[in-house]
Tab-separated table of C-alpha atoms and ligand atoms in Angstrom:
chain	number	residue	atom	x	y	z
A	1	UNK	CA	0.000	0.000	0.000
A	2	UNK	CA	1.328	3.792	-1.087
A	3	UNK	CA	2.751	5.060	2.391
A	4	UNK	CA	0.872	8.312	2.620
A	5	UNK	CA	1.510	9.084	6.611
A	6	UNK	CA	5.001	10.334	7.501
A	7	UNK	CA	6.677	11.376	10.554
A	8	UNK	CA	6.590	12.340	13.672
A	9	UNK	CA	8.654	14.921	12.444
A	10	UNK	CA	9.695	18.250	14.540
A	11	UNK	CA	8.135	21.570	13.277
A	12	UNK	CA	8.753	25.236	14.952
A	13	UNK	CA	5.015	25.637	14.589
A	14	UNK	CA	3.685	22.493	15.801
A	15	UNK	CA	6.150	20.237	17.759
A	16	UNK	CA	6.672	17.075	16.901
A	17	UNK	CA	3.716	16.400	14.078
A	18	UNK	CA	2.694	13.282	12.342
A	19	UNK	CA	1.883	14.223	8.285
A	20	UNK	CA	-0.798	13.138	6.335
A	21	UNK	CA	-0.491	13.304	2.443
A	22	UNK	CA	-4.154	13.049	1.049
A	23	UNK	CA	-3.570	14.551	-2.206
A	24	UNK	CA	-1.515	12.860	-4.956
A	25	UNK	CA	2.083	14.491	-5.605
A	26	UNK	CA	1.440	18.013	-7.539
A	27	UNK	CA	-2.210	18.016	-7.707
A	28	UNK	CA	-2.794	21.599	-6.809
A	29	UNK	CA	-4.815	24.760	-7.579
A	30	UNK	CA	-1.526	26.561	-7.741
A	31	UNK	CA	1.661	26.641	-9.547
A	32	UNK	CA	3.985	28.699	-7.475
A	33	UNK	CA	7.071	29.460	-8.752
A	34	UNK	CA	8.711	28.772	-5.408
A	35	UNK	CA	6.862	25.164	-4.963
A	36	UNK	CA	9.478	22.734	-3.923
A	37	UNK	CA	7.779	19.467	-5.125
A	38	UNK	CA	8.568	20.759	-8.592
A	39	UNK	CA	6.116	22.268	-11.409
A	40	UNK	CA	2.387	21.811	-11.266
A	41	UNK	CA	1.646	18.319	-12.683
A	42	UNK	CA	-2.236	19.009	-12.397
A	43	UNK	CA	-3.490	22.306	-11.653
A	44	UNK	CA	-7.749	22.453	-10.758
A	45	UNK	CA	-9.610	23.622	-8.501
A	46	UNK	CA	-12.255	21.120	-8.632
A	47	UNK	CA	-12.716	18.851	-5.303
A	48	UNK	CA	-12.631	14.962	-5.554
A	49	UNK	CA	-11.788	12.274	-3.856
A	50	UNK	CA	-8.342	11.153	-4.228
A	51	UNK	CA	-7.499	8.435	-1.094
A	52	UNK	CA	-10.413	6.860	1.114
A	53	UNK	CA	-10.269	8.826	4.297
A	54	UNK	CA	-10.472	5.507	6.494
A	55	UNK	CA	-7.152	4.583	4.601
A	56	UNK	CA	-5.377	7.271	5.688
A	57	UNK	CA	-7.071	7.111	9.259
A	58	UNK	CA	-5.670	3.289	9.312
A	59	UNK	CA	-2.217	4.324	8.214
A	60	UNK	CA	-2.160	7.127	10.786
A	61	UNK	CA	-3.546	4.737	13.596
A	62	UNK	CA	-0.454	2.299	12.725
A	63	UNK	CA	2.260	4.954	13.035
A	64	UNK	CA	0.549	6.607	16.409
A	65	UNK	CA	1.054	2.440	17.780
A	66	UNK	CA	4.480	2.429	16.504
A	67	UNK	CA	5.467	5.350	17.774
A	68	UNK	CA	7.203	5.485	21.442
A	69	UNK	CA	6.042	7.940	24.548
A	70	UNK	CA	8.780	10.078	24.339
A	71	UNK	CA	8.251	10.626	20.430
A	72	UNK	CA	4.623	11.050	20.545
A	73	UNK	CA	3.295	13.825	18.088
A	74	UNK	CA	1.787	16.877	19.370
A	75	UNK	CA	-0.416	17.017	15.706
A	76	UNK	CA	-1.505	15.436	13.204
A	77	UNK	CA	-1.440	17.651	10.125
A	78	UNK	CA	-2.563	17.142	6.877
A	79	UNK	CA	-0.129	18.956	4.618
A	80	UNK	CA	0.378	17.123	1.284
A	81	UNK	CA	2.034	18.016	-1.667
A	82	UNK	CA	-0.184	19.607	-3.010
A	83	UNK	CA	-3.308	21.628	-1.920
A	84	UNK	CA	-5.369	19.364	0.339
A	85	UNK	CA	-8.698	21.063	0.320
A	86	UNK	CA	-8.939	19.337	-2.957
A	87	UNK	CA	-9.686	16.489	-1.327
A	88	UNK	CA	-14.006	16.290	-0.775
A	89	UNK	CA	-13.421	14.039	2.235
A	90	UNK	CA	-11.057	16.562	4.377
A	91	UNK	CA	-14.177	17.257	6.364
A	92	UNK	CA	-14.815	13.310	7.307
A	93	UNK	CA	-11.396	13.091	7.106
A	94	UNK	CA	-10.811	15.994	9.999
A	95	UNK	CA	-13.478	14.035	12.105
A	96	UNK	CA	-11.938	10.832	11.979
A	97	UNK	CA	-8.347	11.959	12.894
A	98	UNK	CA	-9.790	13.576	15.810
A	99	UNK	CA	-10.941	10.451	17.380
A	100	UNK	CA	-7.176	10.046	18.111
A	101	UNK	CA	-6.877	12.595	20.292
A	102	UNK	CA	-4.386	14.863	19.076
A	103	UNK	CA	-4.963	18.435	17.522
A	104	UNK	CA	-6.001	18.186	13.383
A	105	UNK	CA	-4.131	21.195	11.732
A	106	UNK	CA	-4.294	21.973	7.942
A	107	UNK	CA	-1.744	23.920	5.928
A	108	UNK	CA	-3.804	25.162	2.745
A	109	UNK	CA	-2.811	27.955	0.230
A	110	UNK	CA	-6.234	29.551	1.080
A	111	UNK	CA	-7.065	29.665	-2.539
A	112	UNK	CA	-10.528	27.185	-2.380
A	113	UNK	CA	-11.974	29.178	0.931
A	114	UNK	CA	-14.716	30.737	-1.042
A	115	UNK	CA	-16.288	27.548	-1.061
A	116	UNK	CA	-18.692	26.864	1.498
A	117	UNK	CA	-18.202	23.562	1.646
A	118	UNK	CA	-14.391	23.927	2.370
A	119	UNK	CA	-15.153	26.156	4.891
A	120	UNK	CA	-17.283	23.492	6.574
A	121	UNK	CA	-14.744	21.123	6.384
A	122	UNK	CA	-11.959	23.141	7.404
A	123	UNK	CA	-14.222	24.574	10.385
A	124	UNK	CA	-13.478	21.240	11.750
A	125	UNK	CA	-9.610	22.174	11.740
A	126	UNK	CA	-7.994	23.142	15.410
A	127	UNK	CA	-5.197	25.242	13.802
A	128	UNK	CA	-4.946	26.256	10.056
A	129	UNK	CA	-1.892	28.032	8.497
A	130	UNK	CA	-3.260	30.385	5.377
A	131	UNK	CA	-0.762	31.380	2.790
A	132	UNK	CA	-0.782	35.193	2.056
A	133	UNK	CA	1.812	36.010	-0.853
A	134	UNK	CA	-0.192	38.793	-1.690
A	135	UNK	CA	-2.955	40.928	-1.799
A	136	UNK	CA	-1.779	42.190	-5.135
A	137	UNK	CA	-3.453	40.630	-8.221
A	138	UNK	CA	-0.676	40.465	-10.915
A	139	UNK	CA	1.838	39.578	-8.217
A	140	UNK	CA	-0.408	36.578	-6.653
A	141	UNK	CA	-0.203	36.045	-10.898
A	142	UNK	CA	2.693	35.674	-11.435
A	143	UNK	CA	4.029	33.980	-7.953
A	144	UNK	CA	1.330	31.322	-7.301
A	145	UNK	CA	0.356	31.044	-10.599
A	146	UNK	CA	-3.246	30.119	-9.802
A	147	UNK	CA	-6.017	27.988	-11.653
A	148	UNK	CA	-7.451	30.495	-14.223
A	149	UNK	CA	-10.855	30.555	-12.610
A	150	UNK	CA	-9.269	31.834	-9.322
A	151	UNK	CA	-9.963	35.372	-8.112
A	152	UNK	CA	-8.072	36.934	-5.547
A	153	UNK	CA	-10.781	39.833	-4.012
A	154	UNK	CA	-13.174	36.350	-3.420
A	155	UNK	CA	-10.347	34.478	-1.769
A	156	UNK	CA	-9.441	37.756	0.593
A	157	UNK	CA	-12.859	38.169	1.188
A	158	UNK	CA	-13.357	34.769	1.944
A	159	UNK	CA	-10.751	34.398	4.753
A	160	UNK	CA	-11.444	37.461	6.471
A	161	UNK	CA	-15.222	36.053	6.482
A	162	UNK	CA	-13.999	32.667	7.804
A	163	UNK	CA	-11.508	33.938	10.168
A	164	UNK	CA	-14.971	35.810	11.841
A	165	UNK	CA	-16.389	32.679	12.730
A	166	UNK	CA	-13.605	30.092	13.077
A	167	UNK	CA	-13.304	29.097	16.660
A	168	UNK	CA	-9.594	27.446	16.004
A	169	UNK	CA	-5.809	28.436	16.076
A	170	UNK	CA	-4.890	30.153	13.098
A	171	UNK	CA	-1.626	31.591	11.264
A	172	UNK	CA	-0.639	33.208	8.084
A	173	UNK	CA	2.440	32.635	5.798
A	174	UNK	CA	4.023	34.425	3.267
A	175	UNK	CA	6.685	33.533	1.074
A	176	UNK	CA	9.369	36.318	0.038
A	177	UNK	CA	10.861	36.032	-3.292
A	178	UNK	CA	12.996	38.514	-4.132
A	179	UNK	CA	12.175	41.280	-6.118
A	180	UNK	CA	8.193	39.936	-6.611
A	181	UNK	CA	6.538	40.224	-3.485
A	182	UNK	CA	9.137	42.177	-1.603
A	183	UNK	CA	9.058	46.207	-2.842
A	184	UNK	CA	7.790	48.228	0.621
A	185	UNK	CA	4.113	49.042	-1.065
A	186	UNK	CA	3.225	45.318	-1.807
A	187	UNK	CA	4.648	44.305	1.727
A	188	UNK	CA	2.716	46.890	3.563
A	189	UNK	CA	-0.172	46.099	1.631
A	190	UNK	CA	-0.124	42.592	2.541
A	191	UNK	CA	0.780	43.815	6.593
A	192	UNK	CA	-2.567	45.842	6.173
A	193	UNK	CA	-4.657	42.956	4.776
A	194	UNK	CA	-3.294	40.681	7.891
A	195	UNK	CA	-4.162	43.565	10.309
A	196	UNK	CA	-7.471	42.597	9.745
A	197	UNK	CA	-7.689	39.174	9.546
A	198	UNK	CA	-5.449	39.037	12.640
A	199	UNK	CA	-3.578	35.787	13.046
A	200	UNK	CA	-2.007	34.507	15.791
A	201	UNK	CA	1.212	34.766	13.888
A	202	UNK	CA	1.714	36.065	10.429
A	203	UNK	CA	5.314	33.832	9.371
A	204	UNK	CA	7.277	34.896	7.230
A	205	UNK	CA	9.321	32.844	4.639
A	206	UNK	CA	11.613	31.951	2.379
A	207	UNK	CA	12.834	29.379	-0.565
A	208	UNK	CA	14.752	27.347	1.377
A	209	UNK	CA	14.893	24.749	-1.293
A	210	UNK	CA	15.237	24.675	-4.927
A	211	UNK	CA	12.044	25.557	-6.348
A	212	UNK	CA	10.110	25.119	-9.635
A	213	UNK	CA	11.236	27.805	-11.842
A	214	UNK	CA	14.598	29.261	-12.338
A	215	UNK	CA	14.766	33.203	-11.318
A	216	UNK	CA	12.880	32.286	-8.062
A	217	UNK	CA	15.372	33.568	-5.167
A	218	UNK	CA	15.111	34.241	-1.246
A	219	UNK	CA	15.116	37.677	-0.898
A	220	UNK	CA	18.411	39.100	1.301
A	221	UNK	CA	18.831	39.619	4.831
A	222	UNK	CA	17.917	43.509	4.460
A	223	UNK	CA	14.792	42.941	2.706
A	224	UNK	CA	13.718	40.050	5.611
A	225	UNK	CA	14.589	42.194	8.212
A	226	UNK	CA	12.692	45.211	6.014
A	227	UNK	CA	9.507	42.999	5.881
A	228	UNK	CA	9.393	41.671	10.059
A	229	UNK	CA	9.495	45.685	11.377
A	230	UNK	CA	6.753	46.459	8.309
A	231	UNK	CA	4.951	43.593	9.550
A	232	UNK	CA	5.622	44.391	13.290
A	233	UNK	CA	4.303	47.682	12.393
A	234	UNK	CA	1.066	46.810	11.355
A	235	UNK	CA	0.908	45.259	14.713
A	236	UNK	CA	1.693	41.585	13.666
A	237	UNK	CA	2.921	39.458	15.646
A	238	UNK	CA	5.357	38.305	13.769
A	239	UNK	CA	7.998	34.873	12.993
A	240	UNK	CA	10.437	34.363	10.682
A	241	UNK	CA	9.851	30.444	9.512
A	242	UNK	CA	12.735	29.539	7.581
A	243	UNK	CA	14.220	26.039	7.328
A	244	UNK	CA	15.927	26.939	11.020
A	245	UNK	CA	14.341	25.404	13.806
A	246	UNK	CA	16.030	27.914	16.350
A	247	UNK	CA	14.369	27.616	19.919
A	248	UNK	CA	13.880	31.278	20.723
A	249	UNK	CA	11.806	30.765	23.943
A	250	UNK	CA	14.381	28.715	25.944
A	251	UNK	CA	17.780	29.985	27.203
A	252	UNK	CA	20.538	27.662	27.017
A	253	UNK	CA	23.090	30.119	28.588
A	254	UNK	CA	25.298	29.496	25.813
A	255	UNK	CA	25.573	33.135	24.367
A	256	UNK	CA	25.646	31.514	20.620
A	257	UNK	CA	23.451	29.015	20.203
A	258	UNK	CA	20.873	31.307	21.870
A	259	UNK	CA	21.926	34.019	19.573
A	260	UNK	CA	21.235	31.908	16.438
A	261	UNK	CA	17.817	30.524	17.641
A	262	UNK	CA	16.241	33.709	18.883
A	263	UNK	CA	17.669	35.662	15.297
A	264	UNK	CA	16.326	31.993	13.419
A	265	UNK	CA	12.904	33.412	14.533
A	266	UNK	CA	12.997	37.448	15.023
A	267	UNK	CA	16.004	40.188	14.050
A	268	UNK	CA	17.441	41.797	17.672
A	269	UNK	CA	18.036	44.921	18.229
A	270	UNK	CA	21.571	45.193	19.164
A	271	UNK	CA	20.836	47.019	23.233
A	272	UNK	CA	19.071	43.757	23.646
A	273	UNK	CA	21.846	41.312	22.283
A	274	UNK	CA	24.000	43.463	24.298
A	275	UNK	CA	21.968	42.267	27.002
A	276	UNK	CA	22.269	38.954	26.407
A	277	UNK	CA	26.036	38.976	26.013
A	278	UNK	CA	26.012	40.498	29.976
A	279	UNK	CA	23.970	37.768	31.139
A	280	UNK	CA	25.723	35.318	29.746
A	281	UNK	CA	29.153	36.513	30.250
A	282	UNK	CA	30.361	36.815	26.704
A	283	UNK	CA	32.878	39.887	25.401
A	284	UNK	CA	32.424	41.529	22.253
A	285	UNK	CA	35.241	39.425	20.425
A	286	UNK	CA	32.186	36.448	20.086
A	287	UNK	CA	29.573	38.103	18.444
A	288	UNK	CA	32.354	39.886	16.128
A	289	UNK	CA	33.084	36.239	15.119
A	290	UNK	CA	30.021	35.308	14.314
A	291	UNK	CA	29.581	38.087	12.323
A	292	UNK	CA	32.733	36.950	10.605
A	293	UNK	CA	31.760	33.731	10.241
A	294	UNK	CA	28.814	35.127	8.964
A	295	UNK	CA	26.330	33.134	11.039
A	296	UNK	CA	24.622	36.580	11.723
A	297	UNK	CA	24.843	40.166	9.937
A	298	UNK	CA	24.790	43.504	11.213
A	299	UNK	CA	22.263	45.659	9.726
A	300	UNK	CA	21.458	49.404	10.055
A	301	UNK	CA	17.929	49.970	9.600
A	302	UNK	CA	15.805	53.345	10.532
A	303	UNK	CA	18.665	54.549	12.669
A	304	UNK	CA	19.121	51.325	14.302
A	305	UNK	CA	21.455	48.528	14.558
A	306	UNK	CA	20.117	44.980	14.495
A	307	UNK	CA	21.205	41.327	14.217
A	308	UNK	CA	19.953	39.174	11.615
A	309	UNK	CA	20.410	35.411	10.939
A	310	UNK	CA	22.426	34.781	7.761
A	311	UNK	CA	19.802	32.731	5.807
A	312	UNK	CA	22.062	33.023	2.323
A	313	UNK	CA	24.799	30.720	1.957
B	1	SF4	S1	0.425	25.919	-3.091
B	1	SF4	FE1	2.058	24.685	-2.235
B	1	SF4	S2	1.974	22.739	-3.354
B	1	SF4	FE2	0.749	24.210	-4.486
B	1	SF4	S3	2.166	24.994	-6.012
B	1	SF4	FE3	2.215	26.400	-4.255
B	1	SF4	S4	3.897	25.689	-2.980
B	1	SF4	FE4	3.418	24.031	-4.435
């Protein structure tokens, strides 16, 4: 039988997370030019039903008894490779997966929310992550490359109707490719859009991997740390989510491994990196280093110094 339940496997955003694929490989109502599974194989946006949910509910049932205490997931989240609201049974499937116990998240590209029945099933969801390239119509063009019967203003208007009513967890992301989505207007236009649909975190990311078409590139340090203050400005509360599972909430008391995981999810001003150098002891000579080694930049923005993670290599 195709294996179509992976993990556990740790995620930033979830824990430790078991994966369920329900769509085939490519079948999506997008074609970003970012996608890391490669070029859109079959691009619709008409639901159908690709796996029979109690097939995937049987597949996740054997991995949750293989799986030992101390690796038990924290989710179960259906994230295929492809869009999985394409799949009619997500609804029953939601239902069945919660009869394990665990938290059902989804992680959709948004683009079928205008349809009620999607909304149903995804009402079922206990944390959703919406992707939000933009709120620009040529740019959502020419990034996601969506089905041609797609229409932005119904998919905005859509989630900020959902997100009224939806009782769960939810969180935005938005991928940054350099030089499409990434000129201050667009960026504050999409910070203004989130504003109002509020999410509990609006992540920011980048290509981490190669993606589908050539001339698709992660935008530079400047331009992420450009994009978290517009996005902290518009009163986001805001994550970097980008390949780097740093552990910003914990300290280790090692001056550079709590550097890297605190800049892995949010820039730092310098007073406040600084701080952490008193507390744990360190002289300038070790962030200089790392700068050198160019683990983390220094970047003036507004009048300000701040410490990025390199993500560029
Ligand atoms: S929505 Fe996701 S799966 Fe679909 S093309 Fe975009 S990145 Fe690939």
């Amino acid at each position: 039988m195709e294996e179509l339940v992976f993990g556990p496997v740790p995620s930033r955003r979830l824990g430790k997370s078991i994966g369920v694929n329900n769509i085939p490989h490519k079948v999506c109502s997008y074609s970003c030019s970012y996608c890391q599974v490669g070029k859109g194989e079959k691009i619709q946006i008409e639901r159908q039903e690709f796996y029979n949910p109690d097939t995937l509910v049987k597949q996740v049932e054997q991995k949750l008894n293989m799986t030992s205490h101390a690796e038990y997931p924290d989710y179960i989240t259906v994230v295929p490779d492809g869009e999985p609201t394409l799949d009619i049974n997500l609804g029953k499937l939601i239902t069945k997966l919660k009869t394990f116990g665990l938290p059902v998240a989804v992680i959709t590209n948004s683009s079928l929310i205008y349809l009620d029945d999607v909304k149903r099933d995804l009402s079922n969801a206990d944390y959703i992550s919406f992707k939000v390239d933009a709120v620009n119509r040529s740019i959502w063009k020419y990034i996601n490359k969506p089905h041609r019967k797609l229409d932005l203003h119904e998919i905005l208007n859509s989630l900020m109707n959902f997100s009224k009513y939806y009782r769960g967890k939810y969180v935005t992301e938005t991928m940054l490719v350099k030089g499409d989505n990434t000129a201050d207007i667009e960026l504050a236009a999409t910070a203004q859009f989130l504003q109002q649909l509020k999410p509990s975190i609006a992540y920011l990311s980048i290509p981490t991997r190669p993606p589908a078409f050539e001339n698709t590139f992660p935008p530079c340090e400047e331009t992420l740390l450009k994009a978290y203050e517009i996005f902290y400005w518009h009163c986001l509360n805001v994550e970097y989510l980008t390949g780097y599972e740093g552990n910003a909430f914990t300290s280790s008391g090692n001056f550079e491994n709590d550097l890297l995981g605190i800049t892995a999810v949010h820039p730092m001003r310098i007073d406040a990196v600084k701080e952490l150098m008193a507390k744990t002891k360190t002289n300038d000579g070790v962030l200089e280093k790392l700068v050198e080694e160019n683990k983390v930049k220094k970047i003036l923005y507004e009048r300000q110094t701040f410490i990025v993670r390199s993500f560029n290599k």
